[in-house]
């Protein structure tokens, strides 16, 4: 997974490309490079490592020209070296290409091209595209791209320039996101909107199979079947500051603290005081259709999968509908029992996660109706679902997902409420109480986040820790998993999330004074059980940090430190209980001086399998 940019206009392309890449670095940051079309030749500079290295190199050797392409890489084929960095070139050096995705048949294509005399210089799958275009080029770059792509299997978002097609930039998309930005006298290309917002708000989302030719005079666009089509332009309404750090040290901090307002945006218009059907009309499902749903399967990866687990609990609890959460990467290769009365709820912040898309297509083929919950309008999941509802959380830039998760949970709670009412599982009085509790969640989230000082003090307990355990039960078992995932990914401390009742079946052997345990002990039917599990850990010398609710003073005698969140309904408590765990992971990472927003080996959206 990578980020690509392109520019054609009156300004120096290198400046525009580097500014765009900076905003796409969350998509991958193993290496970066740009090509600028000069008067005499294409000029390419690339560097392994983060973007700063490329910026320094371009400062030393300025690239002059007003057309160019750029790339920030997350390695799939070939090590993250300078040779494997994009842009890649053909044998003549007259064609330059950037690509995001995977060319699945690249080995066969490479062998064929090598037999025809083409010489490869990198280990990447992308380089075959450059040589294929070289072979197919007869004077029209768009035509050469079209002919080359006919031979290609896999996924791509690509941008290409050629010394022999002056003033032209060609782009194509298949299963990888790509957008064109329209300025007053310039055009832009990017994998994602934040890369363009400093230049334009008017964008065209390309569809699978689209090829476009950009010149200073306009955009020509051809669809999958080769027929021309006018580019559809939509206006992005996000504030540009939403894509930047807004005064926080890291995007992760900014995004954690945006959660109260993000939740307001998610709930807006969907929870009116009296009209219980508000969300139903958005779902475009009638009461009868909801009643006929035989099972719900919730599909996602990573943090989104943890949201699925919370959704499973909420749907069973509030709606009495059989529900199960499935990891997309597993589901896509299983013969799951999907029936025509199955509703698949597909959860993805980015809407571009390859495993999630594959699992979604599979259950769709098997007859399930697909409802997507995504944060990115126009994303692949958004467009491929039968119906999509948007979390409206604004762009999430930090690799570690925070506001996407809590807004996904709030959406799932609304869904479970709608189901519960439609199926008669919730009496109106209880539904009213639950909606009232939901309306309090944004304000309560702000109160929970205000505990940052208490959390920071707890973070010092993780200095020198050999590992950490996160325990939860019932509705908050997924909270334990999510707390452990957050700590692992940003602070690199090994952490394990467990259903607390499972401790004595093995993991309790890990308990030592150097292994802090974080226990989610909020009120609910398993509260007393949770206290017993905490005692078991304490009896073995393990330090305990408890996440409990305001006013619960019993917890002090079970834990070494207590972090408090406001009280809410048990079923909604995962949304509040996870907040201190996000803060904790962040504090540990900052304490260790780590790159919080771009943890090693990770990338924001995993668009390859
Ligand atoms: C963890 C994290 C990942 C994502 C996962 C799915 O903090 O961000 O686990 O949740 O890669 O991504 P989306 O939601 O974009 O499909």
Coordinates of C-alpha atoms and ligand atoms in Angstrom, one line a residue:
X1 CA 0.0 0.0 0.0
X2 CA 1.3 3.3 -1.0
X3 CA 0.4 6.9 -1.8
X4 CA 0.6 8.4 -5.2
X5 CA 0.4 12.0 -6.4
X6 CA 0.5 13.8 -9.7
X7 CA 0.4 17.4 -10.9
X8 CA 0.0 19.3 -14.2
X9 CA -0.2 23.1 -14.0
X10 CA 1.6 26.4 -13.9
X11 CA 3.6 25.8 -10.7
X12 CA 6.9 24.0 -10.1
X13 CA 5.7 20.4 -9.9
X14 CA 8.3 19.3 -7.3
X15 CA 6.9 21.6 -4.6
X16 CA 3.3 20.5 -5.2
X17 CA 4.2 16.8 -5.3
X18 CA 6.3 16.9 -2.1
X19 CA 3.5 18.8 -0.3
X20 CA 1.0 16.2 -1.4
X21 CA 3.3 13.3 -0.4
X22 CA 3.7 14.8 3.1
X23 CA -0.1 14.5 3.5
X24 CA -0.1 10.9 2.2
X25 CA 2.8 9.6 4.3
X26 CA 0.3 7.8 6.6
X27 CA -0.3 5.4 3.6
X28 CA 3.3 4.1 3.8
X29 CA 6.7 5.5 4.4
X30 CA 9.4 3.0 3.4
X31 CA 10.7 5.1 0.6
X32 CA 9.5 8.0 -1.6
X33 CA 10.3 9.5 -5.0
X34 CA 9.2 12.0 -7.6
X35 CA 9.6 12.4 -11.3
X36 CA 9.4 15.9 -12.9
X37 CA 9.1 16.3 -16.7
X38 CA 11.8 18.7 -17.7
X39 CA 12.4 20.3 -21.1
X40 CA 15.0 17.8 -22.2
X41 CA 14.4 14.7 -20.1
X42 CA 12.5 13.2 -17.2
X43 CA 14.2 13.8 -13.9
X44 CA 13.7 11.4 -11.1
X45 CA 14.8 11.6 -7.4
X46 CA 14.0 8.9 -4.9
X47 CA 15.2 7.9 -1.5
X48 CA 14.7 4.9 0.9
X49 CA 13.3 5.9 4.3
X50 CA 11.0 8.7 5.2
X51 CA 10.0 11.7 3.2
X52 CA 12.5 14.1 4.9
X53 CA 15.3 12.3 3.0
X54 CA 13.6 12.9 -0.4
X55 CA 12.9 16.5 0.5
X56 CA 16.6 17.0 1.4
X57 CA 17.7 15.4 -1.9
X58 CA 15.3 17.6 -3.9
X59 CA 16.6 20.7 -2.1
X60 CA 20.1 19.8 -3.2
X61 CA 19.1 19.0 -6.8
X62 CA 16.1 21.2 -7.7
X63 CA 13.9 19.6 -10.3
X64 CA 12.5 22.1 -12.8
X65 CA 9.3 21.4 -14.6
X66 CA 5.5 21.8 -14.2
X67 CA 4.3 18.2 -14.7
X68 CA 5.2 15.4 -12.4
X69 CA 4.3 12.3 -10.4
X70 CA 5.3 11.2 -6.9
X71 CA 5.0 8.2 -4.6
X72 CA 5.4 7.2 -1.0
X73 CA 5.8 3.4 -0.6
X74 CA 4.9 0.7 1.8
X75 CA 6.8 -2.3 0.4
X76 CA 5.0 -5.4 -0.9
X77 CA 7.3 -6.8 -3.6
X78 CA 11.0 -6.1 -3.0
X79 CA 12.8 -4.7 0.0
X80 CA 12.3 -1.0 1.0
X81 CA 15.5 0.2 -0.9
X82 CA 16.2 3.2 -3.1
X83 CA 16.2 0.9 -6.2
X84 CA 12.8 -0.4 -5.4
X85 CA 11.4 3.0 -4.6
X86 CA 9.0 4.5 -7.2
X87 CA 8.8 6.1 -9.7
X88 CA 10.0 3.3 -12.0
X89 CA 11.2 3.6 -15.5
X90 CA 11.3 1.6 -18.7
X91 CA 14.5 0.6 -20.6
X92 CA 14.8 4.0 -22.3
X93 CA 14.2 6.2 -19.2
X94 CA 11.6 8.0 -21.2
X95 CA 8.6 6.7 -19.3
X96 CA 8.1 7.1 -15.5
X97 CA 5.4 5.5 -13.5
X98 CA 4.1 5.4 -9.9
X99 CA 1.8 2.6 -8.7
X100 CA -0.2 1.5 -5.7
X101 CA -1.4 -2.1 -5.6
X102 CA -0.2 -5.5 -6.7
X103 CA 0.4 -6.9 -10.2
X104 CA -0.4 -10.5 -9.5
X105 CA 0.9 -11.9 -12.8
X106 CA 4.1 -9.8 -12.8
X107 CA 6.4 -12.8 -12.8
X108 CA 4.9 -14.2 -16.1
X109 CA 4.9 -10.7 -17.6
X110 CA 8.5 -10.0 -16.5
X111 CA 9.7 -13.3 -18.0
X112 CA 7.9 -12.5 -21.3
X113 CA 9.4 -8.9 -21.4
X114 CA 12.9 -10.1 -20.5
X115 CA 12.7 -12.6 -23.3
X116 CA 11.9 -9.7 -25.6
X117 CA 15.0 -7.9 -24.4
X118 CA 13.7 -5.6 -21.7
X119 CA 16.1 -5.0 -18.8
X120 CA 14.7 -4.8 -15.3
X121 CA 16.5 -2.9 -12.5
X122 CA 14.3 -3.4 -9.5
X123 CA 12.5 -6.3 -7.7
X124 CA 9.1 -4.6 -7.9
X125 CA 6.0 -5.8 -9.6
X126 CA 5.5 -2.2 -10.7
X127 CA 8.4 -2.1 -13.1
X128 CA 6.6 -4.5 -15.5
X129 CA 4.0 -1.7 -16.1
X130 CA 6.8 0.7 -17.2
X131 CA 8.1 -1.9 -19.7
X132 CA 4.7 -2.9 -20.9
X133 CA 3.8 0.7 -21.6
X134 CA 7.2 1.1 -23.4
X135 CA 6.4 -1.8 -25.6
X136 CA 2.8 -0.6 -26.3
X137 CA 3.7 3.0 -26.9
X138 CA 3.0 4.2 -30.5
X139 CA 2.7 7.9 -29.8
X140 CA -0.5 8.0 -27.6
X141 CA 0.3 7.5 -23.9
X142 CA -3.3 6.8 -22.9
X143 CA -3.6 4.2 -25.6
X144 CA -0.4 2.5 -24.5
X145 CA -1.6 2.4 -20.9
X146 CA -4.9 0.9 -22.0
X147 CA -3.2 -1.8 -24.1
X148 CA -0.7 -2.6 -21.3
X149 CA -3.4 -2.9 -18.7
X150 CA -5.3 -5.4 -20.8
X151 CA -2.5 -7.8 -19.9
X152 CA -2.4 -7.1 -16.2
X153 CA -4.1 -9.0 -13.4
X154 CA -4.2 -7.5 -10.0
X155 CA -4.8 -4.1 -8.5
X156 CA -3.5 -0.7 -9.4
X157 CA -3.8 3.0 -9.0
X158 CA -1.1 4.5 -11.3
X159 CA 0.1 7.7 -12.8
X160 CA 2.5 7.8 -15.8
X161 CA 4.4 10.4 -17.7
X162 CA 6.6 10.1 -20.8
X163 CA 9.2 12.3 -22.4
X164 CA 7.5 11.4 -25.7
X165 CA 4.1 12.6 -24.7
X166 CA 4.8 16.2 -23.6
X167 CA 2.1 17.9 -21.5
X168 CA 0.3 14.7 -20.7
X169 CA -0.2 12.8 -17.5
X170 CA -2.2 9.5 -17.7
X171 CA -3.8 7.8 -14.7
X172 CA -5.7 4.5 -14.2
X173 CA -7.5 2.7 -11.4
X174 CA -8.4 -0.9 -10.6
X175 CA -9.2 -1.9 -7.0
X176 CA -6.9 0.9 -5.5
X177 CA -8.2 4.3 -4.7
X178 CA -7.4 7.3 -7.0
X179 CA -8.8 10.8 -7.3
X180 CA -8.3 13.7 -9.7
X181 CA -8.4 17.2 -8.3
X182 CA -9.6 20.1 -10.4
X183 CA -8.0 23.5 -9.8
X184 CA -8.7 26.7 -11.7
X185 CA -5.6 26.2 -14.0
X186 CA -4.2 22.9 -12.8
X187 CA -5.0 19.3 -12.2
X188 CA -3.9 17.0 -9.4
X189 CA -3.9 13.3 -8.8
X190 CA -3.8 11.6 -5.4
X191 CA -4.6 8.4 -3.6
X192 CA -6.6 10.3 -1.0
X193 CA -8.3 13.6 -0.5
X194 CA -6.0 15.1 2.3
X195 CA -3.2 15.3 -0.3
X196 CA -5.2 17.7 -2.4
X197 CA -7.1 19.8 0.1
X198 CA -4.4 22.5 0.3
X199 CA -4.9 23.0 -3.5
X200 CA -8.5 22.2 -4.4
X201 CA -11.8 20.9 -3.0
X202 CA -13.2 19.8 -6.4
X203 CA -12.4 16.2 -7.0
X204 CA -13.4 13.2 -9.2
X205 CA -13.3 9.8 -7.8
X206 CA -12.2 7.3 -10.4
X207 CA -14.0 4.0 -10.8
X208 CA -12.4 0.6 -11.3
X209 CA -11.3 0.3 -14.9
X210 CA -11.1 4.1 -15.5
X211 CA -8.3 5.6 -17.5
X212 CA -7.8 9.4 -17.7
X213 CA -5.6 11.7 -19.6
X214 CA -4.8 15.0 -18.0
X215 CA -3.4 18.0 -19.9
X216 CA -3.4 21.7 -19.0
X217 CA -6.6 22.0 -21.1
X218 CA -8.7 19.4 -19.3
X219 CA -9.3 15.8 -18.3
X220 CA -10.4 13.1 -20.8
X221 CA -11.9 10.1 -19.0
X222 CA -12.7 6.6 -20.3
X223 CA -14.6 3.9 -18.4
X224 CA -14.0 0.2 -18.1
X225 CA -15.6 -0.5 -21.5
X226 CA -13.4 2.1 -23.1
X227 CA -16.2 4.6 -23.8
X228 CA -15.5 8.3 -22.9
X229 CA -17.4 9.9 -20.0
X230 CA -17.5 13.3 -18.4
X231 CA -15.7 13.4 -15.1
X232 CA -18.1 13.8 -12.2
X233 CA -16.9 16.5 -9.9
X234 CA -17.8 16.5 -6.2
X235 CA -16.9 19.2 -3.7
X236 CA -15.2 18.2 -0.5
X237 CA -16.6 19.9 2.5
X238 CA -14.0 19.0 5.1
X239 CA -12.1 21.8 6.7
X240 CA -8.5 21.7 5.6
X241 CA -7.4 22.0 9.2
X242 CA -9.2 18.7 9.8
X243 CA -6.5 17.1 7.8
X244 CA -3.7 18.7 9.8
X245 CA -2.7 18.4 13.4
X246 CA -4.7 21.3 14.8
X247 CA -2.1 22.3 17.5
X248 CA -1.6 18.8 18.9
X249 CA 1.8 17.2 18.9
X250 CA 0.5 14.1 17.0
X251 CA -2.4 13.3 14.8
X252 CA -3.3 10.5 17.3
X253 CA -3.7 13.0 20.1
X254 CA -5.7 15.3 17.9
X255 CA -8.0 12.5 16.8
X256 CA -8.5 11.1 20.3
X257 CA -9.6 14.5 21.5
X258 CA -11.8 15.0 18.5
X259 CA -13.9 12.0 19.6
X260 CA -16.6 14.0 21.4
X261 CA -17.3 16.2 18.4
X262 CA -16.9 13.3 16.0
X263 CA -19.6 11.4 18.0
X264 CA -21.9 14.4 17.7
X265 CA -21.4 14.4 14.0
X266 CA -22.1 10.7 13.8
X267 CA -25.2 10.9 15.9
X268 CA -26.5 14.1 14.2
X269 CA -29.9 13.7 12.8
X270 CA -29.9 10.0 13.6
X271 CA -31.2 10.1 17.1
X272 CA -34.1 12.6 17.3
X273 CA -36.1 12.6 20.5
X274 CA -39.3 11.2 19.2
X275 CA -38.8 9.7 15.7
X276 CA -37.4 6.3 16.2
X277 CA -37.4 5.6 12.5
X278 CA -34.7 8.2 11.6
X279 CA -31.9 5.7 11.2
X280 CA -34.2 3.3 9.4
X281 CA -34.9 5.7 6.6
X282 CA -31.2 6.1 6.1
X283 CA -30.7 2.4 6.1
X284 CA -33.4 2.2 3.4
X285 CA -34.8 -0.9 5.1
X286 CA -38.4 -1.2 6.1
X287 CA -39.5 -2.5 9.4
X288 CA -40.6 -5.7 7.7
X289 CA -37.2 -6.2 6.1
X290 CA -35.5 -5.7 9.4
X291 CA -37.8 -8.3 11.0
X292 CA -37.0 -10.8 8.3
X293 CA -33.2 -10.7 8.9
X294 CA -32.2 -14.1 10.1
X295 CA -28.7 -13.4 11.1
X296 CA -26.2 -10.5 11.1
X297 CA -22.6 -11.1 10.2
X298 CA -20.2 -8.2 11.1
X299 CA -17.0 -8.1 9.0
X300 CA -13.8 -6.1 9.5
X301 CA -10.1 -6.2 10.3
X302 CA -8.0 -5.0 13.3
X303 CA -9.7 -2.3 15.2
X304 CA -12.8 -2.5 12.9
X305 CA -13.0 -6.2 13.8
X306 CA -13.1 -5.2 17.5
X307 CA -16.0 -2.9 16.6
X308 CA -17.7 -5.9 15.0
X309 CA -17.3 -7.8 18.3
X310 CA -19.0 -4.9 20.2
X311 CA -21.7 -4.8 17.5
X312 CA -22.3 -8.6 17.9
X313 CA -22.9 -8.0 21.6
X314 CA -25.2 -5.0 21.1
X315 CA -27.3 -6.6 18.3
X316 CA -27.9 -9.7 20.4
X317 CA -28.6 -7.7 23.5
X318 CA -30.7 -4.9 22.1
X319 CA -32.3 -6.6 19.1
X320 CA -32.3 -10.3 19.9
X321 CA -31.0 -11.1 16.5
X322 CA -28.3 -13.8 16.0
X323 CA -25.1 -11.9 15.3
X324 CA -21.5 -12.9 14.9
X325 CA -18.3 -11.0 14.2
X326 CA -15.9 -12.3 11.6
X327 CA -12.3 -11.3 10.7
X328 CA -12.4 -10.4 7.1
X329 CA -9.0 -12.1 6.4
X330 CA -10.4 -15.4 7.7
X331 CA -13.9 -15.1 6.4
X332 CA -12.8 -14.6 2.8
X333 CA -11.4 -18.1 2.6
X334 CA -14.1 -19.9 4.6
X335 CA -17.3 -21.6 3.5
X336 CA -19.3 -19.5 5.9
X337 CA -23.0 -20.2 6.2
X338 CA -24.5 -17.2 4.5
X339 CA -28.1 -17.4 3.8
X340 CA -30.4 -15.0 1.8
X341 CA -31.7 -13.6 5.1
X342 CA -28.2 -12.7 6.2
X343 CA -27.4 -9.0 6.7
X344 CA -23.6 -8.4 6.4
X345 CA -22.4 -5.3 8.2
X346 CA -19.0 -4.4 6.8
X347 CA -17.0 -2.0 8.9
X348 CA -14.0 -0.1 7.5
X349 CA -12.7 3.3 8.4
X350 CA -10.8 3.7 5.1
X351 CA -13.2 1.6 3.0
X352 CA -10.1 0.4 1.1
X353 CA -8.9 -2.6 3.2
X354 CA -8.3 -5.4 0.8
X355 CA -9.3 -8.3 3.0
X356 CA -12.5 -6.5 4.0
X357 CA -13.4 -5.8 0.4
X358 CA -12.7 -9.4 -0.6
X359 CA -14.8 -10.8 2.3
X360 CA -17.6 -8.4 1.4
X361 CA -17.6 -9.4 -2.2
X362 CA -17.7 -13.1 -1.1
X363 CA -20.7 -12.8 1.2
X364 CA -22.5 -10.6 -1.4
X365 CA -22.0 -13.4 -4.0
X366 CA -23.4 -15.8 -1.5
X367 CA -26.6 -13.8 -1.3
X368 CA -26.1 -11.5 1.7
X369 CA -27.4 -8.0 1.7
X370 CA -24.4 -5.7 2.5
X371 CA -24.6 -2.7 4.7
X372 CA -21.3 -0.8 5.0
X373 CA -20.2 1.4 7.9
X374 CA -17.3 3.5 6.6
X375 CA -15.7 6.9 7.2
X376 CA -14.7 7.5 3.7
X377 CA -17.3 8.6 1.2
X378 CA -16.6 7.4 -2.2
X379 CA -14.3 4.6 -1.0
X380 CA -14.4 1.2 -2.5
X381 CA -16.4 -0.3 0.4
X382 CA -18.8 2.6 0.2
X383 CA -19.4 2.1 -3.4
X384 CA -19.6 -1.7 -3.5
X385 CA -22.1 -2.1 -0.6
X386 CA -25.8 -2.3 -1.2
X387 CA -26.1 0.6 1.2
X388 CA -23.5 2.5 3.1
X389 CA -23.8 4.7 6.2
X390 CA -21.0 7.1 7.0
X391 CA -19.5 7.7 10.4
X392 CA -18.7 11.3 9.5
X393 CA -15.6 11.3 11.8
X394 CA -13.5 13.4 9.4
X395 CA -10.2 12.1 8.1
X396 CA -8.2 9.8 10.4
X397 CA -4.5 10.3 9.7
X398 CA -2.8 8.6 12.6
X399 CA -2.1 4.9 11.8
X400 CA -3.7 3.9 15.1
X401 CA -7.4 4.1 14.8
X402 CA -9.2 6.0 17.6
X403 CA -12.1 8.2 16.5
X404 CA -13.0 5.8 13.7
X405 CA -13.5 3.1 16.3
X406 CA -15.8 5.0 18.7
X407 CA -17.8 6.5 15.9
X408 CA -18.2 3.0 14.5
X409 CA -19.5 1.8 17.9
X410 CA -22.0 4.6 18.1
X411 CA -23.3 3.7 14.6
X412 CA -23.6 0.0 15.7
X413 CA -25.5 1.0 18.8
X414 CA -28.0 3.0 16.7
X415 CA -28.3 0.0 14.3
X416 CA -29.0 -2.3 17.2
X417 CA -31.6 0.1 18.6
X418 CA -33.3 0.3 15.3
X419 CA -33.3 -3.5 14.9
X420 CA -34.5 -3.9 18.5
X421 CA -37.4 -1.6 18.0
X422 CA -38.4 -2.9 14.6
X423 CA -38.4 -6.5 15.9
X424 CA -40.2 -5.7 19.0
X425 CA -37.4 -6.8 21.2
X426 CA -37.2 -3.4 22.9
X427 CA -40.3 -2.0 24.5
X428 CA -40.7 1.8 23.6
X429 CA -40.0 2.9 27.2
X430 CA -36.6 1.0 27.2
X431 CA -35.8 2.2 23.7
X432 CA -36.3 5.8 25.0
X433 CA -34.0 5.2 27.9
X434 CA -31.3 3.8 25.7
X435 CA -31.6 6.7 23.2
X436 CA -31.3 9.2 26.1
X437 CA -28.2 7.3 27.3
X438 CA -26.7 7.5 23.7
X439 CA -27.3 11.2 23.5
X440 CA -25.1 11.6 26.6
X441 CA -22.2 9.7 25.1
X442 CA -20.3 12.7 23.4
X443 CA -20.3 14.7 26.6
X444 CA -19.3 11.7 28.6
X445 CA -16.5 10.9 26.2
X446 CA -15.2 14.5 26.8
X447 CA -15.3 13.8 30.6
X448 CA -13.4 10.5 30.1
X449 CA -10.7 12.2 27.9
X450 CA -10.3 14.8 30.6
X451 CA -8.7 12.1 32.8
X452 CA -5.5 12.3 30.7
X453 CA -3.4 13.3 33.7
X454 CA -4.5 10.3 35.7
X455 CA -3.7 8.1 32.7
X456 CA -0.3 9.7 32.1
X457 CA 0.6 8.9 35.7
X458 CA -0.3 5.2 35.0
X459 CA 1.8 5.2 31.9
X460 CA 5.0 5.4 34.1
X461 CA 4.1 1.9 35.4
X462 CA 4.8 0.5 31.9
X463 CA 8.5 1.6 32.0
X464 CA 10.5 -1.5 32.0
X465 CA 7.4 -3.7 31.6
X466 CA 8.1 -7.1 30.0
X467 CA 4.6 -7.2 28.6
X468 CA 1.0 -6.2 29.6
X469 CA -2.3 -7.9 30.0
X470 CA -5.7 -6.4 29.2
X471 CA -8.7 -8.1 30.8
X472 CA -12.4 -7.5 30.1
X473 CA -15.5 -9.6 30.1
X474 CA -18.9 -9.5 28.3
X475 CA -19.4 -6.2 26.5
X476 CA -15.9 -5.2 27.3
X477 CA -14.0 -8.2 26.2
X478 CA -13.5 -6.4 22.8
X479 CA -12.3 -3.3 24.9
X480 CA -9.5 -5.5 26.3
X481 CA -8.5 -6.6 22.8
X482 CA -8.6 -3.0 21.5
X483 CA -6.6 -1.7 24.5
X484 CA -3.9 -4.4 23.9
X485 CA -3.8 -3.6 20.1
X486 CA -3.4 0.1 20.7
X487 CA -0.5 -0.4 23.2
X488 CA 1.3 -2.9 20.9
X489 CA 1.1 -0.9 17.8
X490 CA 2.2 2.5 19.1
X491 CA 4.4 1.7 22.1
X492 CA 5.8 -1.7 20.9
X493 CA 5.1 -3.2 24.3
X494 CA 3.9 -6.7 23.9
X495 CA 0.3 -6.8 25.1
X496 CA -2.3 -9.5 25.2
X497 CA -6.1 -8.9 25.4
X498 CA -8.0 -11.6 27.2
X499 CA -11.5 -12.5 28.3
X500 CA -10.8 -12.4 32.1
X501 CA -12.5 -15.7 32.7
X502 CA -10.0 -17.4 30.5
X503 CA -7.0 -16.3 32.6
X504 CA -6.8 -19.4 34.7
X505 CA -6.7 -21.5 31.5
X506 CA -3.2 -20.4 30.7
X507 CA -2.3 -16.7 30.5
X508 CA -2.2 -16.3 34.3
X509 CA 1.3 -17.9 34.0
X510 CA 2.4 -14.6 32.6
X511 CA 1.6 -12.6 35.7
X512 CA 4.7 -11.1 37.3
X513 CA 5.5 -7.7 39.0
X514 CA 6.9 -6.7 35.6
X515 CA 3.7 -7.4 33.7
X516 CA 1.0 -4.7 34.4
X517 CA -2.6 -5.8 34.0
X518 CA -5.2 -3.3 32.8
X519 CA -8.7 -4.5 33.9
X520 CA -11.9 -3.1 32.5
X521 CA -14.3 -3.3 35.5
X522 CA -17.3 -1.2 34.7
X523 CA -20.8 -2.0 36.1
X524 CA -22.7 -4.8 34.5
X525 CA -23.6 -8.4 34.9
X526 CA -20.0 -9.7 35.1
X527 CA -18.7 -6.9 37.4
X528 CA -18.3 -9.2 40.4
X529 CA -16.7 -11.9 38.3
X530 CA -14.2 -9.3 37.0
X531 CA -13.3 -8.3 40.6
X532 CA -12.5 -12.0 41.3
X533 CA -10.3 -12.2 38.3
X534 CA -8.5 -9.1 39.4
X535 CA -7.9 -10.7 42.8
X536 CA -6.4 -13.7 41.1
X537 CA -3.9 -11.5 39.3
X538 CA -3.1 -9.5 42.4
X539 CA -2.6 -12.6 44.5
X540 CA 0.2 -13.5 42.1
X541 CA 2.0 -10.2 42.4
X542 CA 0.7 -8.5 39.2
X543 CA 0.2 -4.8 39.4
X544 CA -3.4 -3.7 38.3
X545 CA -4.7 -0.6 36.7
X546 CA -8.5 -0.7 36.7
X547 CA -10.8 1.2 34.4
X548 CA -14.0 1.8 36.5
X549 CA -16.8 4.2 36.7
X550 CA -17.1 7.4 38.7
X551 CA -18.3 6.8 42.2
X552 CA -17.2 3.2 42.4
X553 CA -14.8 3.4 45.4
X554 CA -14.7 -0.4 46.0
X555 CA -12.3 -0.7 43.1
X556 CA -9.5 1.0 45.0
X557 CA -9.1 -2.1 47.1
X558 CA -8.7 -4.3 44.0
X559 CA -6.3 -2.2 42.0
X560 CA -3.0 -0.2 42.3
X561 CA -4.5 2.6 40.3
X562 CA -8.0 3.4 39.1
X563 CA -9.0 5.5 36.0
X564 CA -12.6 6.6 35.9
X565 CA -15.1 7.0 33.1
X566 CA -18.7 8.2 33.4
X567 CA -21.5 5.6 34.0
X568 CA -23.6 4.6 31.1
X569 CA -25.7 1.5 30.0
X570 CA -23.6 -1.6 30.1
X571 CA -24.1 -2.2 26.4
X572 CA -22.7 1.3 25.6
X573 CA -19.8 1.1 28.1
X574 CA -17.2 -0.1 25.5
X575 CA -17.3 3.3 23.9
X576 CA -16.3 5.1 27.1
X577 CA -14.0 2.4 28.6
X578 CA -11.8 2.3 25.5
X579 CA -10.9 6.0 25.8
X580 CA -8.4 5.8 28.7
X581 CA -6.8 2.8 27.0
X582 CA -6.2 4.9 23.8
X583 CA -4.7 7.6 26.0
X584 CA -2.6 5.1 27.8
X585 CA -1.1 3.6 24.6
X586 CA -0.4 7.1 23.4
X587 CA 1.3 8.2 26.7
X588 CA 3.5 5.1 26.7
X589 CA 4.6 5.7 23.1
X590 CA 5.4 9.4 23.8
X591 CA 7.2 8.4 27.0
X592 CA 9.4 6.0 24.9
X593 CA 10.0 8.8 22.3
X594 CA 8.4 6.8 19.5
X595 CA 7.0 7.9 16.2
X596 CA 3.4 7.7 17.4
X597 CA 1.6 8.6 14.1
X598 CA 3.7 6.2 11.9
X599 CA 4.6 3.1 13.9
X600 CA 7.2 0.9 12.4
X601 CA 6.0 -1.8 9.8
X602 CA 2.5 -0.4 9.7
X603 CA 0.5 1.7 7.2
X604 CA -2.8 3.4 7.5
X605 CA -4.9 1.6 5.0
X606 CA -4.0 -2.0 4.1
X607 CA -5.0 -2.1 0.4
X608 CA -3.1 -5.3 -0.3
X609 CA -3.7 -8.8 1.1
Ligands
LIG1 C1 -5.4 -0.3 14.3 C2 -5.9 0.0 13.0 C3 -6.1 -1.2 12.1 C4 -7.4 -1.0 11.2 C5 -7.5 -2.1 10.2 C6 -8.8 -1.9 9.4 O1 -5.3 0.9 15.1 O2 -6.1 1.1 12.6 O3 -6.2 -2.4 12.8 O4 -8.5 -0.9 12.0 O5 -6.4 -2.1 9.3 O6 -8.8 -0.7 8.7 P1 -10.1 -0.1 8.0 O7 -11.0 0.2 9.2 O8 -9.6 1.1 7.3 O9 -10.7 -1.2 7.2

